[in-house]
């Protein structure tokens, strides 16, 4: 069998090692930057959706206030047609918030409308929005419907009552969804040329605002973000939209009207710049790679003996004894000695970076506790080993007041104080995780519900009787559940513990509540 000579072997080994190192470095950097870009975009879209939801809610409140003011004015002038017409025109033209305005008496007859060319004066409105407002005699924000004029619209109204409280009719304004409207003015200015989308849905998952007006009125059911926001959630996720396009979406709820605001951006657009950067890095790196190979070829014979051993060590950098094996190689000339040192330094740096990345990935930087990623790994290990565990979901009571009163720096100190206190009452085998904000999870393997409840009470009492960084004590609410006693699925047990926590919140805070076992009533302590 013919073997490669050492010069060719060194060249081949150097080429393979360099390519692997280059590929690992580029791939690792690419994946890290990709994950960071996606995470930042998701958070940006989530925050932006919350901002737009807040703005939309304030906008709707403003419209309701305008109608409320007009209702009070009209209550004094319901028998003066010219004043009704003037008020309808004023409300319509004041800031163009409404596409049209109507004033109805208690039977639904149009007493005035603006613009005048609607042709509704004297007619009796039978649209669903008008019927709902007349029947309830309350302020109404209707769901989208087709009006008597054939338009898809939303109808906002406010009742008109006289000084004795008798119902006289209503004043209402419409927003034409397929035409330029005030909702366009509020949201349309946020349109991006990079393919970003902003849209709003109602309670029935129907689009009431979209940059593509032809889609307004369409009901969307296959979009996970829309399904989530329709359930009242506010968060962010990567998804494929109803058209099959990969998107990074943030979403939030307009609580007063139960509308959902979704802000999304194509994943391809987000990663476009990163792909260009990767191409430039490769173009600049490849020529240098071939230059190095040429130099290695020239000096192969001279450096044959020590490099032969180094070459056999290099492919096994991931071995536990790699550093010891490199140290034993006798590098008797300058080049071999420095290559040996470079390999040792590179190995130490690589291991250090991997250790740091693993630690940072699984640790909350503020408290030093395990984060959600580390929590998931630990839960999987317990599940694989079949180890039962009790779960405590804990949350600081009135933590927002701590931040508002003493500032976020003291709030951070309170979080660290709570983490230290939790460590003081738990075992080395227990796991404490910060789930986010002021919410924590404690996992107690091989502990019963009773033992977990006792620990929870001990922790709660300790905090009540200990001064926190605020100079006063803090209180916490705790929910208790057990896997597999409460449910065979760990995710469901976490949810039950969380529900018990919020039950404790609702029942007065500073208490421990146990999630009810199947077919049993709740237990309080």
Short mmCIF file of N, CA, C and O in Angstrom, two decimals, residues 255-375:
data_model
loop_
_atom_site.label_atom_id
_atom_site.label_comp_id
_atom_site.label_asym_id
_atom_site.label_seq_id
_atom_site.Cartn_x
_atom_site.Cartn_y
_atom_site.Cartn_z
N UNK A 255 -57.08 46.10 24.39
CA UNK A 255 -57.97 45.46 25.35
C UNK A 255 -59.38 46.01 25.31
O UNK A 255 -60.35 45.26 25.42
N UNK A 256 -59.54 47.32 25.18
CA UNK A 256 -60.87 47.91 25.28
C UNK A 256 -61.81 47.42 24.19
O UNK A 256 -63.03 47.32 24.39
N UNK A 257 -61.27 47.12 23.01
CA UNK A 257 -62.13 46.70 21.89
C UNK A 257 -61.83 45.27 21.44
O UNK A 257 -62.44 44.78 20.50
N UNK A 258 -60.86 44.60 22.13
CA UNK A 258 -60.50 43.21 21.80
C UNK A 258 -60.03 43.07 20.36
O UNK A 258 -60.31 42.07 19.70
N UNK A 259 -59.31 44.08 19.87
CA UNK A 259 -58.65 43.97 18.57
C UNK A 259 -57.23 43.48 18.79
O UNK A 259 -56.63 43.71 19.84
N UNK A 260 -56.69 42.85 17.78
CA UNK A 260 -55.30 42.41 17.84
C UNK A 260 -54.45 43.15 16.83
O UNK A 260 -54.86 43.34 15.69
N UNK A 261 -53.26 43.60 17.26
CA UNK A 261 -52.32 44.29 16.38
C UNK A 261 -51.13 43.35 16.15
O UNK A 261 -50.54 42.84 17.11
N UNK A 262 -50.80 43.09 14.89
CA UNK A 262 -49.68 42.21 14.54
C UNK A 262 -48.68 42.98 13.69
O UNK A 262 -49.05 43.64 12.71
N UNK A 263 -47.42 42.94 14.10
CA UNK A 263 -46.32 43.55 13.35
C UNK A 263 -45.39 42.41 12.95
O UNK A 263 -44.89 41.68 13.81
N UNK A 264 -45.17 42.24 11.66
CA UNK A 264 -44.32 41.13 11.22
C UNK A 264 -43.39 41.56 10.09
O UNK A 264 -43.69 42.49 9.35
N UNK A 265 -42.26 40.85 10.01
CA UNK A 265 -41.24 41.15 9.00
C UNK A 265 -40.72 39.84 8.43
O UNK A 265 -40.50 38.88 9.19
N UNK A 266 -40.54 39.76 7.13
CA UNK A 266 -40.06 38.51 6.53
C UNK A 266 -38.69 38.11 7.08
O UNK A 266 -37.79 38.95 7.18
N UNK A 267 -38.56 36.84 7.45
CA UNK A 267 -37.28 36.35 7.95
C UNK A 267 -36.18 36.53 6.91
O UNK A 267 -35.03 36.86 7.25
N UNK A 268 -36.52 36.34 5.66
CA UNK A 268 -35.52 36.48 4.58
C UNK A 268 -34.94 37.87 4.55
O UNK A 268 -33.73 38.06 4.35
N UNK A 269 -35.78 38.89 4.77
CA UNK A 269 -35.31 40.27 4.77
C UNK A 269 -34.40 40.53 5.96
O UNK A 269 -33.37 41.21 5.85
N UNK A 270 -34.77 39.98 7.12
CA UNK A 270 -33.96 40.18 8.32
C UNK A 270 -32.55 39.63 8.14
O UNK A 270 -31.56 40.22 8.57
N UNK A 271 -32.46 38.46 7.48
CA UNK A 271 -31.16 37.78 7.34
C UNK A 271 -30.40 38.19 6.09
O UNK A 271 -29.28 37.71 5.88
N UNK A 272 -30.98 39.04 5.27
CA UNK A 272 -30.36 39.39 4.00
C UNK A 272 -28.98 40.02 4.20
O UNK A 272 -28.00 39.67 3.54
N UNK A 273 -28.88 40.98 5.13
CA UNK A 273 -27.60 41.64 5.38
C UNK A 273 -26.56 40.68 5.94
O UNK A 273 -25.38 40.78 5.62
N UNK A 274 -27.02 39.74 6.80
CA UNK A 274 -26.09 38.78 7.37
C UNK A 274 -25.51 37.87 6.29
O UNK A 274 -24.32 37.53 6.32
N UNK A 275 -26.32 37.46 5.33
CA UNK A 275 -25.83 36.62 4.24
C UNK A 275 -24.79 37.35 3.40
O UNK A 275 -23.79 36.77 2.96
N UNK A 276 -25.02 38.63 3.14
CA UNK A 276 -24.05 39.43 2.38
C UNK A 276 -22.73 39.54 3.15
O UNK A 276 -21.64 39.45 2.56
N UNK A 277 -22.82 39.74 4.45
CA UNK A 277 -21.62 39.84 5.27
C UNK A 277 -20.84 38.53 5.24
O UNK A 277 -19.61 38.52 5.13
N UNK A 278 -21.55 37.40 5.32
CA UNK A 278 -20.89 36.10 5.27
C UNK A 278 -20.15 35.92 3.95
O UNK A 278 -19.02 35.43 3.91
N UNK A 279 -20.76 36.33 2.85
CA UNK A 279 -20.11 36.21 1.54
C UNK A 279 -18.83 37.03 1.48
O UNK A 279 -17.81 36.58 0.94
N UNK A 280 -18.87 38.26 2.04
CA UNK A 280 -17.67 39.10 2.04
C UNK A 280 -16.57 38.49 2.89
O UNK A 280 -15.38 38.53 2.51
N UNK A 281 -16.93 37.92 4.03
CA UNK A 281 -15.92 37.27 4.88
C UNK A 281 -15.25 36.12 4.15
O UNK A 281 -14.03 35.97 4.20
N UNK A 282 -16.06 35.32 3.46
CA UNK A 282 -15.49 34.18 2.73
C UNK A 282 -14.58 34.66 1.61
O UNK A 282 -13.51 34.07 1.37
N UNK A 283 -14.99 35.69 0.89
CA UNK A 283 -14.15 36.21 -0.21
C UNK A 283 -12.80 36.70 0.31
O UNK A 283 -11.77 36.55 -0.35
N UNK A 284 -12.78 37.29 1.48
CA UNK A 284 -11.54 37.81 2.03
C UNK A 284 -10.69 36.71 2.68
O UNK A 284 -9.47 36.86 2.80
N UNK A 285 -11.33 35.63 3.11
CA UNK A 285 -10.61 34.59 3.85
C UNK A 285 -10.00 33.54 2.93
O UNK A 285 -8.88 33.05 3.20
N UNK A 286 -10.68 33.19 1.87
CA UNK A 286 -10.21 32.11 1.00
C UNK A 286 -8.83 32.38 0.39
O UNK A 286 -7.95 31.48 0.40
N UNK A 287 -8.54 33.58 -0.15
CA UNK A 287 -7.18 33.80 -0.68
C UNK A 287 -6.09 33.62 0.39
O UNK A 287 -5.03 33.03 0.11
N UNK A 288 -6.35 34.12 1.60
CA UNK A 288 -5.37 33.94 2.67
C UNK A 288 -5.17 32.46 2.98
O UNK A 288 -4.05 32.02 3.27
N UNK A 289 -6.25 31.71 2.90
CA UNK A 289 -6.17 30.28 3.16
C UNK A 289 -5.19 29.59 2.20
O UNK A 289 -4.34 28.79 2.61
N UNK A 290 -5.26 29.92 0.92
CA UNK A 290 -4.36 29.30 -0.06
C UNK A 290 -2.91 29.78 0.10
O UNK A 290 -1.97 29.02 -0.14
N UNK A 291 -2.70 31.00 0.52
CA UNK A 291 -1.35 31.49 0.77
C UNK A 291 -0.69 30.68 1.88
O UNK A 291 0.48 30.28 1.79
N UNK A 292 -1.46 30.43 2.94
CA UNK A 292 -0.94 29.66 4.07
C UNK A 292 -0.57 28.24 3.63
O UNK A 292 0.47 27.69 4.02
N UNK A 293 -1.40 27.64 2.79
CA UNK A 293 -1.10 26.29 2.30
C UNK A 293 0.22 26.26 1.52
O UNK A 293 1.00 25.31 1.63
N UNK A 294 0.47 27.32 0.72
CA UNK A 294 1.73 27.36 -0.03
C UNK A 294 2.94 27.42 0.87
O UNK A 294 3.96 26.75 0.63
N UNK A 295 2.84 28.22 1.93
CA UNK A 295 3.96 28.31 2.87
C UNK A 295 4.19 26.99 3.59
O UNK A 295 5.34 26.57 3.83
N UNK A 296 3.08 26.34 3.93
CA UNK A 296 3.22 25.04 4.60
C UNK A 296 3.92 24.03 3.70
O UNK A 296 4.77 23.24 4.15
N UNK A 297 3.62 24.06 2.42
CA UNK A 297 4.26 23.15 1.47
C UNK A 297 5.75 23.38 1.39
O UNK A 297 6.56 22.43 1.37
N UNK A 298 6.18 24.64 1.39
CA UNK A 298 7.61 24.97 1.28
C UNK A 298 8.40 24.50 2.48
O UNK A 298 9.55 24.07 2.37
N UNK A 299 7.81 24.60 3.65
CA UNK A 299 8.56 24.24 4.87
C UNK A 299 8.23 22.84 5.38
O UNK A 299 8.65 22.47 6.48
N UNK A 300 7.54 22.04 4.61
CA UNK A 300 7.09 20.74 5.08
C UNK A 300 8.24 19.82 5.46
O UNK A 300 8.20 19.14 6.48
N UNK A 301 9.30 19.78 4.59
CA UNK A 301 10.41 18.85 4.84
C UNK A 301 11.15 19.23 6.12
O UNK A 301 11.50 18.37 6.93
N UNK A 302 11.35 20.55 6.29
CA UNK A 302 12.14 21.02 7.43
C UNK A 302 11.44 20.73 8.75
O UNK A 302 12.09 20.36 9.74
N UNK A 303 10.13 20.87 8.74
CA UNK A 303 9.39 20.75 10.00
C UNK A 303 8.72 19.38 10.15
O UNK A 303 7.80 19.21 10.95
N UNK A 304 9.22 18.39 9.40
CA UNK A 304 8.52 17.11 9.31
C UNK A 304 8.36 16.40 10.65
O UNK A 304 7.25 15.99 11.01
N UNK A 305 9.44 16.23 11.37
CA UNK A 305 9.37 15.35 12.53
C UNK A 305 8.40 15.86 13.62
O UNK A 305 7.50 15.12 14.03
N UNK A 306 8.61 17.09 14.16
CA UNK A 306 7.68 17.52 15.21
C UNK A 306 6.24 17.71 14.70
O UNK A 306 5.28 17.41 15.41
N UNK A 307 6.15 18.16 13.45
CA UNK A 307 4.81 18.38 12.92
C UNK A 307 4.07 17.07 12.65
O UNK A 307 2.84 17.05 12.58
N UNK A 308 4.81 16.02 12.47
CA UNK A 308 4.16 14.73 12.27
C UNK A 308 3.31 14.38 13.51
O UNK A 308 2.15 13.95 13.38
N UNK A 309 3.88 14.62 14.67
CA UNK A 309 3.14 14.34 15.89
C UNK A 309 2.02 15.38 16.10
O UNK A 309 0.92 15.03 16.55
N UNK A 310 2.34 16.62 15.79
CA UNK A 310 1.30 17.64 15.92
C UNK A 310 0.14 17.36 14.97
O UNK A 310 -1.03 17.57 15.30
N UNK A 311 0.48 16.87 13.78
CA UNK A 311 -0.56 16.58 12.79
C UNK A 311 -1.50 15.49 13.28
O UNK A 311 -2.70 15.52 13.03
N UNK A 312 -0.94 14.51 13.98
CA UNK A 312 -1.78 13.44 14.50
C UNK A 312 -2.62 13.89 15.70
O UNK A 312 -3.63 13.27 16.03
N UNK A 313 -2.20 14.97 16.33
CA UNK A 313 -2.94 15.48 17.50
C UNK A 313 -4.06 16.45 17.08
O UNK A 313 -5.12 16.48 17.70
N UNK A 314 -3.81 17.20 16.02
CA UNK A 314 -4.73 18.28 15.63
C UNK A 314 -6.17 17.82 15.39
O UNK A 314 -7.11 18.50 15.81
N UNK A 315 -6.40 16.69 14.69
CA UNK A 315 -7.81 16.29 14.46
C UNK A 315 -8.56 15.91 15.73
O UNK A 315 -9.78 15.75 15.70
N UNK A 316 -7.81 15.74 16.84
CA UNK A 316 -8.45 15.29 18.08
C UNK A 316 -8.48 16.40 19.13
O UNK A 316 -8.25 16.16 20.32
N UNK A 317 -8.72 17.61 18.70
CA UNK A 317 -8.75 18.73 19.64
C UNK A 317 -9.85 18.60 20.68
O UNK A 317 -9.78 19.18 21.74
N UNK A 318 -10.88 17.85 20.35
CA UNK A 318 -11.98 17.73 21.30
C UNK A 318 -11.73 16.66 22.36
O UNK A 318 -12.55 16.46 23.25
N UNK A 319 -10.56 15.96 22.28
CA UNK A 319 -10.25 14.92 23.26
C UNK A 319 -9.89 15.56 24.60
O UNK A 319 -9.27 16.63 24.64
N UNK A 320 -10.24 14.91 25.72
CA UNK A 320 -9.94 15.50 27.04
C UNK A 320 -8.45 15.69 27.28
O UNK A 320 -8.05 16.61 27.99
N UNK A 321 -7.62 14.81 26.71
CA UNK A 321 -6.18 14.90 26.96
C UNK A 321 -5.43 15.58 25.83
O UNK A 321 -4.20 15.45 25.73
N UNK A 322 -6.12 16.33 24.97
CA UNK A 322 -5.47 16.96 23.81
C UNK A 322 -4.36 17.90 24.24
O UNK A 322 -3.27 17.89 23.67
N UNK A 323 -4.62 18.74 25.24
CA UNK A 323 -3.60 19.69 25.68
C UNK A 323 -2.37 18.97 26.23
O UNK A 323 -1.23 19.37 25.95
N UNK A 324 -2.58 17.89 26.98
CA UNK A 324 -1.44 17.15 27.54
C UNK A 324 -0.60 16.51 26.45
O UNK A 324 0.64 16.49 26.53
N UNK A 325 -1.25 16.02 25.41
CA UNK A 325 -0.50 15.38 24.32
C UNK A 325 0.33 16.40 23.56
O UNK A 325 1.47 16.12 23.16
N UNK A 326 -0.24 17.59 23.36
CA UNK A 326 0.53 18.64 22.65
C UNK A 326 1.72 19.08 23.50
O UNK A 326 2.82 19.32 22.98
N UNK A 327 1.53 19.18 24.81
CA UNK A 327 2.63 19.60 25.69
C UNK A 327 3.82 18.63 25.62
O UNK A 327 4.97 19.03 25.77
N UNK A 328 3.55 17.34 25.40
CA UNK A 328 4.62 16.34 25.39
C UNK A 328 5.46 16.35 24.12
O UNK A 328 6.53 15.74 24.07
N UNK A 329 4.97 17.04 23.07
CA UNK A 329 5.71 17.06 21.81
C UNK A 329 6.95 17.94 21.97
O UNK A 329 6.86 19.08 22.43
N UNK A 330 8.12 17.41 21.57
CA UNK A 330 9.38 18.17 21.66
C UNK A 330 9.53 19.02 20.40
O UNK A 330 9.91 18.52 19.35
N UNK A 331 9.23 20.33 20.53
CA UNK A 331 9.38 21.26 19.41
C UNK A 331 10.79 21.86 19.50
O UNK A 331 11.03 22.82 20.23
N UNK A 332 11.71 21.30 18.75
CA UNK A 332 13.12 21.65 18.92
C UNK A 332 13.56 22.81 18.05
O UNK A 332 14.72 23.23 18.12
N UNK A 333 12.67 23.39 17.22
CA UNK A 333 13.04 24.58 16.46
C UNK A 333 11.90 25.60 16.53
O UNK A 333 10.79 25.31 16.98
N UNK A 334 12.26 26.81 16.10
CA UNK A 334 11.41 27.98 16.32
C UNK A 334 9.99 27.78 15.79
O UNK A 334 9.00 28.01 16.50
N UNK A 335 9.86 27.39 14.53
CA UNK A 335 8.53 27.27 13.92
C UNK A 335 7.66 26.26 14.65
O UNK A 335 6.48 26.52 14.97
N UNK A 336 8.23 25.08 14.91
CA UNK A 336 7.45 24.03 15.58
C UNK A 336 7.03 24.47 16.97
O UNK A 336 5.92 24.20 17.42
N UNK A 337 7.96 25.18 17.66
CA UNK A 337 7.64 25.62 19.01
C UNK A 337 6.46 26.61 19.00
O UNK A 337 5.56 26.52 19.84
N UNK A 338 6.48 27.54 18.05
CA UNK A 338 5.40 28.52 18.01
C UNK A 338 4.07 27.93 17.53
O UNK A 338 3.00 28.34 17.98
N UNK A 339 4.14 26.98 16.60
CA UNK A 339 2.90 26.31 16.19
C UNK A 339 2.31 25.53 17.37
O UNK A 339 1.09 25.54 17.61
N UNK A 340 3.20 24.90 18.12
CA UNK A 340 2.75 24.18 19.31
C UNK A 340 2.07 25.14 20.29
O UNK A 340 0.98 24.86 20.81
N UNK A 341 2.73 26.29 20.53
CA UNK A 341 2.14 27.26 21.44
C UNK A 341 0.81 27.81 20.91
O UNK A 341 -0.14 28.00 21.68
N UNK A 342 0.77 28.05 19.60
CA UNK A 342 -0.46 28.57 19.01
C UNK A 342 -1.61 27.57 19.16
O UNK A 342 -2.76 27.95 19.43
N UNK A 343 -1.29 26.29 18.97
CA UNK A 343 -2.33 25.27 19.12
C UNK A 343 -2.84 25.22 20.56
O UNK A 343 -4.04 25.10 20.82
N UNK A 344 -1.91 25.33 21.52
CA UNK A 344 -2.32 25.31 22.91
C UNK A 344 -3.18 26.53 23.27
O UNK A 344 -4.20 26.42 23.96
N UNK A 345 -2.75 27.70 22.78
CA UNK A 345 -3.52 28.92 23.05
C UNK A 345 -4.90 28.83 22.41
O UNK A 345 -5.92 29.17 23.01
N UNK A 346 -4.91 28.37 21.14
CA UNK A 346 -6.19 28.24 20.44
C UNK A 346 -7.13 27.27 21.14
O UNK A 346 -8.34 27.51 21.24
N UNK A 347 -6.54 26.17 21.64
CA UNK A 347 -7.35 25.17 22.33
C UNK A 347 -7.93 25.75 23.62
O UNK A 347 -9.11 25.57 23.93
N UNK A 348 -7.08 26.48 24.37
CA UNK A 348 -7.58 27.09 25.62
C UNK A 348 -8.66 28.12 25.33
O UNK A 348 -9.67 28.19 26.02
N UNK A 349 -8.45 28.95 24.30
CA UNK A 349 -9.45 29.96 23.96
C UNK A 349 -10.76 29.32 23.51
O UNK A 349 -11.85 29.79 23.88
N UNK A 350 -10.63 28.26 22.72
CA UNK A 350 -11.84 27.59 22.23
C UNK A 350 -12.63 27.00 23.39
O UNK A 350 -13.85 27.19 23.48
N UNK A 351 -11.92 26.30 24.29
CA UNK A 351 -12.62 25.72 25.44
C UNK A 351 -13.20 26.80 26.34
O UNK A 351 -14.31 26.65 26.87
N UNK A 352 -12.44 27.89 26.49
CA UNK A 352 -12.94 28.99 27.34
C UNK A 352 -14.20 29.60 26.74
O UNK A 352 -15.20 29.84 27.44
N UNK A 353 -14.18 29.84 25.42
CA UNK A 353 -15.36 30.43 24.77
C UNK A 353 -16.56 29.50 24.85
O UNK A 353 -17.69 29.96 25.08
N UNK A 354 -16.31 28.21 24.66
CA UNK A 354 -17.42 27.25 24.75
C UNK A 354 -17.99 27.22 26.16
O UNK A 354 -19.22 27.23 26.36
N UNK A 355 -17.09 27.21 27.17
CA UNK A 355 -17.55 27.22 28.56
C UNK A 355 -18.35 28.48 28.87
O UNK A 355 -19.39 28.43 29.54
N UNK A 356 -17.84 29.63 28.40
CA UNK A 356 -18.54 30.90 28.66
C UNK A 356 -19.89 30.92 27.97
O UNK A 356 -20.91 31.34 28.53
N UNK A 357 -19.92 30.44 26.70
CA UNK A 357 -21.18 30.43 25.97
C UNK A 357 -22.21 29.51 26.64
O UNK A 357 -23.38 29.85 26.75
N UNK A 358 -21.76 28.33 27.13
CA UNK A 358 -22.67 27.43 27.82
C UNK A 358 -23.20 28.05 29.10
O UNK A 358 -24.40 27.94 29.42
N UNK A 359 -22.30 28.70 29.85
CA UNK A 359 -22.73 29.33 31.10
C UNK A 359 -23.70 30.47 30.85
O UNK A 359 -24.75 30.58 31.49
N UNK A 360 -23.36 31.36 29.88
CA UNK A 360 -24.22 32.50 29.60
C UNK A 360 -25.57 32.06 29.04
O UNK A 360 -26.60 32.67 29.30
N UNK A 361 -25.56 30.98 28.25
CA UNK A 361 -26.79 30.53 27.62
C UNK A 361 -27.78 29.97 28.64
O UNK A 361 -28.98 30.08 28.46
N UNK A 362 -27.27 29.40 29.73
CA UNK A 362 -28.15 28.75 30.69
C UNK A 362 -28.31 29.51 32.01
O UNK A 362 -28.96 29.01 32.93
N UNK A 363 -27.72 30.72 32.11
CA UNK A 363 -27.73 31.44 33.38
C UNK A 363 -28.34 32.82 33.20
O UNK A 363 -28.05 33.52 32.23
N UNK A 364 -29.18 33.21 34.16
CA UNK A 364 -29.72 34.57 34.20
C UNK A 364 -28.63 35.50 34.71
O UNK A 364 -28.11 35.31 35.82
N UNK A 365 -28.23 36.52 33.93
CA UNK A 365 -27.09 37.35 34.31
C UNK A 365 -27.34 38.19 35.57
O UNK A 365 -26.39 38.55 36.26
N UNK A 366 -28.58 38.52 35.88
CA UNK A 366 -28.86 39.38 37.03
C UNK A 366 -28.74 38.63 38.34
O UNK A 366 -28.09 39.08 39.28
N UNK A 367 -29.38 37.45 38.41
CA UNK A 367 -29.46 36.73 39.69
C UNK A 367 -28.49 35.57 39.79
O UNK A 367 -28.27 35.05 40.88
N UNK A 368 -27.92 35.15 38.66
CA UNK A 368 -27.07 33.98 38.67
C UNK A 368 -27.83 32.68 38.72
O UNK A 368 -27.24 31.61 38.82
N UNK A 369 -29.16 32.76 38.64
CA UNK A 369 -29.98 31.55 38.64
C UNK A 369 -30.05 30.96 37.24
O UNK A 369 -29.71 31.61 36.25
N UNK A 370 -30.54 29.74 37.16
CA UNK A 370 -30.75 29.10 35.86
C UNK A 370 -31.87 29.82 35.12
O UNK A 370 -32.86 30.23 35.73
N UNK A 371 -31.72 30.01 33.79
CA UNK A 371 -32.77 30.66 33.00
C UNK A 371 -33.68 29.59 32.39
O UNK A 371 -33.58 28.40 32.69
N UNK A 372 -34.60 30.05 31.52
CA UNK A 372 -35.57 29.12 30.92
C UNK A 372 -34.90 28.03 30.10
O UNK A 372 -35.35 26.88 30.08
N UNK A 373 -33.81 28.36 29.39
CA UNK A 373 -33.13 27.35 28.57
C UNK A 373 -32.58 26.24 29.46
O UNK A 373 -32.77 25.06 29.20
N UNK A 374 -31.89 26.64 30.54
CA UNK A 374 -31.36 25.65 31.46
C UNK A 374 -32.46 24.88 32.16
O UNK A 374 -32.31 23.69 32.45
N UNK A 375 -33.58 25.56 32.45
CA UNK A 375 -34.71 24.91 33.09
C UNK A 375 -35.24 23.77 32.21
O UNK A 375 -35.54 22.68 32.69
#
